[in-house]
Amino acid sequence: MKGDRLAVSDWGNDRIQIFNNDGNHLLSIGHRGKLLAEFSRPLGLAYDETTEKLFVCDDGNNRVMIFNHDFSITELVHSKLGFNGPYDILLLKDGRIIISEHRAHRLQFI
């Protein structure tokens, strides 16, 4: 991430932890809940260096959230099929997104 930061999915505590390259904790994002910027078992993360956006698979809430560089939420990733256990995410260079879903046993290309 920009500024030599590292985002870590803290599944057991329903939040995302941000650390610097020395391993020092900088901040936590979110807590347990169903509202925007709240999580239920966040899992896979992806960072877009061009847009400086962080994508978070929110497993328990069946959604993928997108955060700005300042960690304010900007939007949700939408799928015609909806999500069923979004587990991990991959950002492709052509702008497409691949999301794996562990409960649906599928990949979605968005």
PDB file of C-alpha atoms in Angstrom, residues 15-106:
ATOM      1  CA  ARG A  15     -11.718  -5.577  11.393  1.00  0.00           C
ATOM      2  CA  ILE A  16      -8.830  -4.665   9.129  1.00  0.00           C
ATOM      3  CA  GLN A  17      -5.510  -3.811  10.777  1.00  0.00           C
ATOM      4  CA  ILE A  18      -3.035  -1.406   9.159  1.00  0.00           C
ATOM      5  CA  PHE A  19       0.679  -1.724   9.957  1.00  0.00           C
ATOM      6  CA  ASN A  20       3.827   0.019   8.765  1.00  0.00           C
ATOM      7  CA  ASN A  21       6.785  -1.875   7.287  1.00  0.00           C
ATOM      8  CA  ASP A  22       8.354  -2.184  10.742  1.00  0.00           C
ATOM      9  CA  GLY A  23       5.302  -4.073  11.976  1.00  0.00           C
ATOM     10  CA  ASN A  24       3.986  -1.226  14.113  1.00  0.00           C
ATOM     11  CA  HIS A  25       0.214  -0.987  14.324  1.00  0.00           C
ATOM     12  CA  LEU A  26      -1.097   2.249  12.784  1.00  0.00           C
ATOM     13  CA  LEU A  27      -4.872   1.876  12.910  1.00  0.00           C
ATOM     14  CA  SER A  28      -7.851  -0.457  12.813  1.00  0.00           C
ATOM     15  CA  ILE A  29     -10.758  -0.180  10.393  1.00  0.00           C
ATOM     16  CA  GLY A  30     -14.243  -1.305  11.300  1.00  0.00           C
ATOM     17  CA  HIS A  31     -15.832  -3.543  13.885  1.00  0.00           C
ATOM     18  CA  ARG A  32     -18.543  -6.215  13.906  1.00  0.00           C
ATOM     19  CA  GLY A  33     -21.751  -5.164  12.191  1.00  0.00           C
ATOM     20  CA  LYS A  34     -23.750  -5.002   8.980  1.00  0.00           C
ATOM     21  CA  LEU A  35     -23.532  -1.286   8.151  1.00  0.00           C
ATOM     22  CA  LEU A  36     -21.013   0.226   5.752  1.00  0.00           C
ATOM     23  CA  ALA A  37     -17.467   0.080   7.126  1.00  0.00           C
ATOM     24  CA  GLU A  38     -18.523  -2.701   9.512  1.00  0.00           C
ATOM     25  CA  PHE A  39     -17.499  -6.321   9.012  1.00  0.00           C
ATOM     26  CA  SER A  40     -18.474  -9.874   9.722  1.00  0.00           C
ATOM     27  CA  ARG A  41     -15.437 -12.108   9.203  1.00  0.00           C
ATOM     28  CA  PRO A  42     -13.422 -10.092   6.656  1.00  0.00           C
ATOM     29  CA  LEU A  43     -11.157 -12.300   4.576  1.00  0.00           C
ATOM     30  CA  GLY A  44      -9.412 -11.552   1.268  1.00  0.00           C
ATOM     31  CA  LEU A  45      -7.879  -8.167   0.523  1.00  0.00           C
ATOM     32  CA  ALA A  46      -6.610  -6.543  -2.659  1.00  0.00           C
ATOM     33  CA  TYR A  47      -5.027  -3.136  -3.202  1.00  0.00           C
ATOM     34  CA  ASP A  48      -5.203  -1.149  -6.435  1.00  0.00           C
ATOM     35  CA  GLU A  49      -2.007   0.915  -6.643  1.00  0.00           C
ATOM     36  CA  THR A  50      -3.384   3.111  -9.428  1.00  0.00           C
ATOM     37  CA  THR A  51      -6.528   4.234  -7.607  1.00  0.00           C
ATOM     38  CA  GLU A  52      -5.136   3.671  -4.085  1.00  0.00           C
ATOM     39  CA  LYS A  53      -8.265   1.701  -3.167  1.00  0.00           C
ATOM     40  CA  LEU A  54      -8.453  -1.253  -0.798  1.00  0.00           C
ATOM     41  CA  PHE A  55     -10.924  -4.045  -1.633  1.00  0.00           C
ATOM     42  CA  VAL A  56     -12.193  -6.169   1.269  1.00  0.00           C
ATOM     43  CA  CYS A  57     -14.111  -9.462   1.045  1.00  0.00           C
ATOM     44  CA  ASP A  58     -16.648  -9.280   3.882  1.00  0.00           C
ATOM     45  CA  ASP A  59     -17.545 -12.968   4.183  1.00  0.00           C
ATOM     46  CA  GLY A  60     -20.274 -12.838   6.828  1.00  0.00           C
ATOM     47  CA  ASN A  61     -22.098  -9.940   5.170  1.00  0.00           C
ATOM     48  CA  ASN A  62     -21.736 -11.445   1.656  1.00  0.00           C
ATOM     49  CA  ARG A  63     -20.259  -8.318   0.087  1.00  0.00           C
ATOM     50  CA  VAL A  64     -17.057  -6.744  -1.153  1.00  0.00           C
ATOM     51  CA  MET A  65     -16.338  -3.212   0.056  1.00  0.00           C
ATOM     52  CA  ILE A  66     -13.982  -0.664  -1.490  1.00  0.00           C
ATOM     53  CA  PHE A  67     -12.126   1.866   0.666  1.00  0.00           C
ATOM     54  CA  ASN A  68     -10.319   5.072  -0.382  1.00  0.00           C
ATOM     55  CA  HIS A  69      -6.711   5.826   0.530  1.00  0.00           C
ATOM     56  CA  ASP A  70      -7.952   7.482   3.755  1.00  0.00           C
ATOM     57  CA  PHE A  71      -9.954   4.308   4.563  1.00  0.00           C
ATOM     58  CA  SER A  72     -13.331   5.921   4.050  1.00  0.00           C
ATOM     59  CA  ILE A  73     -15.685   3.570   2.238  1.00  0.00           C
ATOM     60  CA  THR A  74     -16.426   4.522  -1.337  1.00  0.00           C
ATOM     61  CA  GLU A  75     -18.602   1.779  -2.747  1.00  0.00           C
ATOM     62  CA  LEU A  76     -19.547  -1.875  -2.894  1.00  0.00           C
ATOM     63  CA  VAL A  77     -18.627  -4.293  -5.659  1.00  0.00           C
ATOM     64  CA  HIS A  78     -21.826  -5.383  -7.377  1.00  0.00           C
ATOM     65  CA  SER A  79     -22.567  -8.727  -8.961  1.00  0.00           C
ATOM     66  CA  LYS A  80     -25.631  -9.863 -10.894  1.00  0.00           C
ATOM     67  CA  LEU A  81     -25.530 -13.121  -8.930  1.00  0.00           C
ATOM     68  CA  GLY A  82     -24.854 -11.574  -5.522  1.00  0.00           C
ATOM     69  CA  PHE A  83     -22.177 -13.062  -3.282  1.00  0.00           C
ATOM     70  CA  ASN A  84     -22.233 -16.185  -1.146  1.00  0.00           C
ATOM     71  CA  GLY A  85     -19.157 -16.255   1.039  1.00  0.00           C
ATOM     72  CA  PRO A  86     -16.683 -13.963  -0.750  1.00  0.00           C
ATOM     73  CA  TYR A  87     -13.341 -15.399   0.269  1.00  0.00           C
ATOM     74  CA  ASP A  88     -10.607 -13.864  -1.844  1.00  0.00           C
ATOM     75  CA  ILE A  89     -10.190 -11.252  -4.551  1.00  0.00           C
ATOM     76  CA  LEU A  90      -7.847 -10.611  -7.463  1.00  0.00           C
ATOM     77  CA  LEU A  91      -7.611  -7.353  -9.418  1.00  0.00           C
ATOM     78  CA  LEU A  92      -6.644  -7.927 -13.046  1.00  0.00           C
ATOM     79  CA  LYS A  93      -4.632  -5.413 -15.071  1.00  0.00           C
ATOM     80  CA  ASP A  94      -7.494  -5.041 -17.569  1.00  0.00           C
ATOM     81  CA  GLY A  95      -9.775  -3.694 -14.806  1.00  0.00           C
ATOM     82  CA  ARG A  96     -11.740  -6.879 -14.201  1.00  0.00           C
ATOM     83  CA  ILE A  97     -12.078  -8.387 -10.747  1.00  0.00           C
ATOM     84  CA  ILE A  98     -12.128 -12.081  -9.835  1.00  0.00           C
ATOM     85  CA  ILE A  99     -13.839 -13.020  -6.569  1.00  0.00           C
ATOM     86  CA  SER A 100     -13.793 -16.534  -5.145  1.00  0.00           C
ATOM     87  CA  GLU A 101     -16.727 -17.650  -3.013  1.00  0.00           C
ATOM     88  CA  HIS A 102     -16.270 -20.541  -0.616  1.00  0.00           C
ATOM     89  CA  ARG A 103     -19.964 -21.241   0.083  1.00  0.00           C
ATOM     90  CA  ALA A 104     -21.002 -20.995  -3.575  1.00  0.00           C
ATOM     91  CA  HIS A 105     -17.915 -22.937  -4.759  1.00  0.00           C
ATOM     92  CA  ARG A 106     -17.407 -20.579  -7.688  1.00  0.00           C
TER      93      ARG A 106
END
